[in-house]
Amino acid sequence: MRKCTLSLTVQDSPGVLQRIAGLFGRRGYNMDSITVGASEEEGTARVTIIVREDERSTEQICRQLRKLIDVLEVKELGPSSGVIGRELLLVKLRAAPEQRPEILAMAEAFRCSVVDAGPNSLVLQSTGETEKNDAFLRLAGAYGILEVARTGETAMSRGEKEDVRRLSS
């Protein structure tokens, strides 16, 4: 199994995300993450799906996605060195006043920012590659994680020229 980053351009209309997710569910494929947001073209949205599948399964997924009426384009971004992938992580930590300097030093090492502070808690924001956020969470766990929210990875290819693999239709 390899990590695949699929980038879809879709019509920005109600139910598109449900149809995409339903396709994965019906076919028995698992998504690591799915993100969606407006694209550079009005009336369209960009969907980024991260899957861990072999090449054959990835091609099947792409063929099925192309059959959905609202899907305008399906690309596999890659190879991994040509893809910029980022996710947003929010984590609420138990933070007694005497622990705060230590927590803030850890947050600085990971280039995190404090987005909320309560009497006994801190909410930290981290953006970056999924592996970086995983490492941050492992260290943060020592202070007591109260809540975690992650966006899932969104991605695009580097440079002006697209680094994509066009899969057969």
mmCIF file of C-alpha atoms in Angstrom:
data_model
loop_
_atom_site.group_PDB
_atom_site.id
_atom_site.type_symbol
_atom_site.label_atom_id
_atom_site.label_comp_id
_atom_site.label_asym_id
_atom_site.label_seq_id
_atom_site.Cartn_x
_atom_site.Cartn_y
_atom_site.Cartn_z
ATOM 1 C CA MET A 1 0.000 0.000 0.000
ATOM 2 C CA ARG A 2 1.238 3.427 -0.864
ATOM 3 C CA LYS A 3 -0.020 6.848 0.106
ATOM 4 C CA CYS A 4 -1.861 8.496 -2.796
ATOM 5 C CA THR A 5 -2.988 12.092 -2.955
ATOM 6 C CA LEU A 6 -5.985 12.552 -5.239
ATOM 7 C CA SER A 7 -7.005 16.037 -6.316
ATOM 8 C CA LEU A 8 -10.495 16.442 -7.717
ATOM 9 C CA THR A 9 -12.125 19.443 -9.316
ATOM 10 C CA VAL A 10 -15.870 19.235 -8.769
ATOM 11 C CA GLN A 11 -18.983 21.326 -9.277
ATOM 12 C CA ASP A 12 -19.619 23.336 -6.123
ATOM 13 C CA SER A 13 -23.130 22.001 -5.561
ATOM 14 C CA PRO A 14 -25.023 20.341 -2.721
ATOM 15 C CA GLY A 15 -24.458 16.609 -2.246
ATOM 16 C CA VAL A 16 -21.158 16.285 -4.131
ATOM 17 C CA LEU A 17 -19.160 15.366 -1.059
ATOM 18 C CA GLN A 18 -21.809 12.850 -0.033
ATOM 19 C CA ARG A 19 -21.689 11.163 -3.446
ATOM 20 C CA ILE A 20 -17.880 10.952 -3.320
ATOM 21 C CA ALA A 21 -17.888 9.536 0.202
ATOM 22 C CA GLY A 22 -20.679 7.135 -0.734
ATOM 23 C CA LEU A 23 -18.646 5.807 -3.649
ATOM 24 C CA PHE A 24 -15.765 4.990 -1.309
ATOM 25 C CA GLY A 25 -18.113 3.308 1.161
ATOM 26 C CA ARG A 26 -19.883 1.194 -1.458
ATOM 27 C CA ARG A 27 -16.584 0.030 -2.978
ATOM 28 C CA GLY A 28 -14.966 -0.729 0.374
ATOM 29 C CA TYR A 29 -12.131 1.772 0.055
ATOM 30 C CA ASN A 30 -10.921 3.713 3.061
ATOM 31 C CA MET A 31 -9.889 7.368 3.038
ATOM 32 C CA ASP A 32 -7.168 8.633 5.345
ATOM 33 C CA SER A 33 -8.629 12.099 4.937
ATOM 34 C CA ILE A 34 -10.827 14.223 2.712
ATOM 35 C CA THR A 35 -10.842 18.009 2.527
ATOM 36 C CA VAL A 36 -12.872 20.333 0.347
ATOM 37 C CA GLY A 37 -12.890 24.047 -0.329
ATOM 38 C CA ALA A 38 -13.390 26.618 -3.042
ATOM 39 C CA SER A 39 -10.991 26.442 -5.990
ATOM 40 C CA GLU A 40 -9.536 29.220 -8.133
ATOM 41 C CA GLU A 41 -12.481 28.915 -10.536
ATOM 42 C CA GLU A 42 -15.888 30.209 -9.486
ATOM 43 C CA GLY A 43 -18.531 27.512 -9.170
ATOM 44 C CA THR A 44 -16.014 24.735 -8.606
ATOM 45 C CA ALA A 45 -14.428 23.236 -5.518
ATOM 46 C CA ARG A 46 -11.219 21.311 -4.953
ATOM 47 C CA VAL A 47 -11.410 18.022 -3.066
ATOM 48 C CA THR A 48 -8.239 16.412 -1.738
ATOM 49 C CA ILE A 49 -8.464 12.751 -0.785
ATOM 50 C CA ILE A 50 -5.630 10.803 0.841
ATOM 51 C CA VAL A 51 -5.809 7.029 0.401
ATOM 52 C CA ARG A 52 -3.436 4.141 1.038
ATOM 53 C CA GLU A 53 -4.012 1.700 -1.781
ATOM 54 C CA ASP A 54 -2.038 -0.192 -4.399
ATOM 55 C CA GLU A 55 -1.800 1.187 -7.929
ATOM 56 C CA ARG A 56 -4.576 -1.001 -9.309
ATOM 57 C CA SER A 57 -7.048 0.052 -6.630
ATOM 58 C CA THR A 58 -6.086 3.697 -7.062
ATOM 59 C CA GLU A 59 -6.850 3.490 -10.773
ATOM 60 C CA GLN A 60 -10.216 1.846 -10.014
ATOM 61 C CA ILE A 61 -11.064 4.608 -7.557
ATOM 62 C CA CYS A 62 -10.191 7.270 -10.140
ATOM 63 C CA ARG A 63 -12.278 5.580 -12.846
ATOM 64 C CA GLN A 64 -15.269 5.428 -10.500
ATOM 65 C CA LEU A 65 -14.821 9.051 -9.433
ATOM 66 C CA ARG A 66 -14.811 10.186 -13.079
ATOM 67 C CA LYS A 67 -18.226 8.579 -13.534
ATOM 68 C CA LEU A 68 -19.777 10.911 -10.950
ATOM 69 C CA ILE A 69 -21.581 13.677 -12.791
ATOM 70 C CA ASP A 70 -20.292 16.494 -10.568
ATOM 71 C CA VAL A 71 -16.636 15.459 -10.835
ATOM 72 C CA LEU A 72 -14.890 17.504 -13.534
ATOM 73 C CA GLU A 73 -11.308 16.282 -13.140
ATOM 74 C CA VAL A 74 -9.390 13.647 -11.167
ATOM 75 C CA LYS A 75 -5.603 13.779 -10.754
ATOM 76 C CA GLU A 76 -3.143 11.854 -8.659
ATOM 77 C CA LEU A 77 -0.578 14.284 -7.304
ATOM 78 C CA GLY A 78 2.916 12.970 -7.046
ATOM 79 C CA PRO A 79 5.469 11.745 -6.575
ATOM 80 C CA SER A 80 5.604 12.625 -2.909
ATOM 81 C CA SER A 81 8.561 14.997 -3.370
ATOM 82 C CA GLY A 82 6.464 17.087 -5.730
ATOM 83 C CA VAL A 83 3.492 17.481 -3.427
ATOM 84 C CA ILE A 84 2.961 20.076 -0.747
ATOM 85 C CA GLY A 85 0.602 18.629 1.861
ATOM 86 C CA ARG A 86 -0.611 20.407 4.970
ATOM 87 C CA GLU A 87 -3.187 19.895 7.677
ATOM 88 C CA LEU A 88 -4.425 22.009 10.550
ATOM 89 C CA LEU A 89 -4.384 20.563 14.055
ATOM 90 C CA LEU A 90 -6.025 22.096 17.097
ATOM 91 C CA VAL A 91 -5.261 20.522 20.444
ATOM 92 C CA LYS A 92 -6.555 21.515 23.869
ATOM 93 C CA LEU A 93 -4.096 20.599 26.604
ATOM 94 C CA ARG A 94 -4.410 20.500 30.358
ATOM 95 C CA ALA A 95 -2.013 23.284 31.373
ATOM 96 C CA ALA A 96 -1.546 24.174 34.994
ATOM 97 C CA PRO A 97 0.195 27.555 35.409
ATOM 98 C CA GLU A 98 3.495 25.916 36.446
ATOM 99 C CA GLN A 99 3.499 23.752 33.261
ATOM 100 C CA ARG A 100 2.922 26.588 30.806
ATOM 101 C CA PRO A 101 6.542 27.609 30.170
ATOM 102 C CA GLU A 102 7.413 23.998 29.321
ATOM 103 C CA ILE A 103 4.363 23.622 27.049
ATOM 104 C CA LEU A 104 5.084 26.914 25.300
ATOM 105 C CA ALA A 105 8.692 25.867 24.666
ATOM 106 C CA MET A 106 7.449 22.637 23.096
ATOM 107 C CA ALA A 107 4.931 24.580 21.011
ATOM 108 C CA GLU A 108 7.655 26.942 19.799
ATOM 109 C CA ALA A 109 9.842 24.015 18.729
ATOM 110 C CA PHE A 110 6.988 22.820 16.508
ATOM 111 C CA ARG A 111 6.105 26.372 15.366
ATOM 112 C CA CYS A 112 2.684 26.115 16.950
ATOM 113 C CA SER A 113 0.657 29.064 18.104
ATOM 114 C CA VAL A 114 -1.543 29.537 21.131
ATOM 115 C CA VAL A 115 -5.093 30.329 20.025
ATOM 116 C CA ASP A 116 -6.808 30.218 23.416
ATOM 117 C CA ALA A 117 -5.815 30.162 27.060
ATOM 118 C CA GLY A 118 -8.019 29.225 29.985
ATOM 119 C CA PRO A 119 -7.243 29.030 33.694
ATOM 120 C CA ASN A 120 -6.048 25.428 33.362
ATOM 121 C CA SER A 121 -5.928 24.789 29.624
ATOM 122 C CA LEU A 122 -4.298 25.944 26.382
ATOM 123 C CA VAL A 123 -5.472 25.484 22.808
ATOM 124 C CA LEU A 124 -2.560 25.184 20.394
ATOM 125 C CA GLN A 125 -2.665 25.325 16.610
ATOM 126 C CA SER A 126 -0.223 23.450 14.434
ATOM 127 C CA THR A 127 -0.107 23.452 10.646
ATOM 128 C CA GLY A 128 2.145 21.270 8.583
ATOM 129 C CA GLU A 129 2.672 17.783 7.349
ATOM 130 C CA THR A 130 0.642 15.080 9.022
ATOM 131 C CA GLU A 131 3.795 13.406 10.376
ATOM 132 C CA LYS A 132 4.856 16.642 12.108
ATOM 133 C CA ASN A 133 1.440 16.977 13.735
ATOM 134 C CA ASP A 134 1.575 13.319 14.812
ATOM 135 C CA ALA A 135 4.963 13.931 16.468
ATOM 136 C CA PHE A 136 3.634 17.033 18.206
ATOM 137 C CA LEU A 137 0.626 15.112 19.530
ATOM 138 C CA ARG A 138 2.845 12.342 20.922
ATOM 139 C CA LEU A 139 4.815 14.890 22.957
ATOM 140 C CA ALA A 140 1.742 16.886 23.930
ATOM 141 C CA GLY A 141 0.137 13.739 25.298
ATOM 142 C CA ALA A 142 2.381 13.944 28.362
ATOM 143 C CA TYR A 143 0.479 17.063 29.515
ATOM 144 C CA GLY A 144 -2.995 15.622 29.132
ATOM 145 C CA ILE A 145 -4.887 16.080 25.905
ATOM 146 C CA LEU A 146 -8.427 17.276 26.528
ATOM 147 C CA GLU A 147 -9.563 17.534 22.891
ATOM 148 C CA VAL A 148 -8.165 17.193 19.364
ATOM 149 C CA ALA A 149 -9.519 18.415 16.006
ATOM 150 C CA ARG A 150 -7.736 17.850 12.675
ATOM 151 C CA THR A 151 -8.702 19.001 9.219
ATOM 152 C CA GLY A 152 -7.150 16.208 7.206
ATOM 153 C CA GLU A 153 -4.493 16.879 4.613
ATOM 154 C CA THR A 154 -4.978 19.234 1.697
ATOM 155 C CA ALA A 155 -2.400 19.342 -1.064
ATOM 156 C CA MET A 156 -1.178 20.717 -4.372
ATOM 157 C CA SER A 157 1.781 20.108 -6.629
ATOM 158 C CA ARG A 158 4.910 22.267 -6.410
ATOM 159 C CA GLY A 159 6.019 24.809 -8.985
ATOM 160 C CA GLU A 160 4.313 26.169 -12.052
ATOM 161 C CA LYS A 161 4.198 22.899 -13.924
ATOM 162 C CA GLU A 162 1.770 20.373 -12.506
ATOM 163 C CA ASP A 163 3.353 17.223 -11.142
ATOM 164 C CA VAL A 164 0.468 14.873 -11.657
ATOM 165 C CA ARG A 165 -0.096 11.399 -12.870
ATOM 166 C CA ARG A 166 -2.949 11.168 -15.317
ATOM 167 C CA LEU A 167 -4.664 7.884 -14.790
ATOM 168 C CA SER A 168 -6.536 6.041 -17.496
ATOM 169 C CA SER A 169 -10.245 6.738 -17.695
#
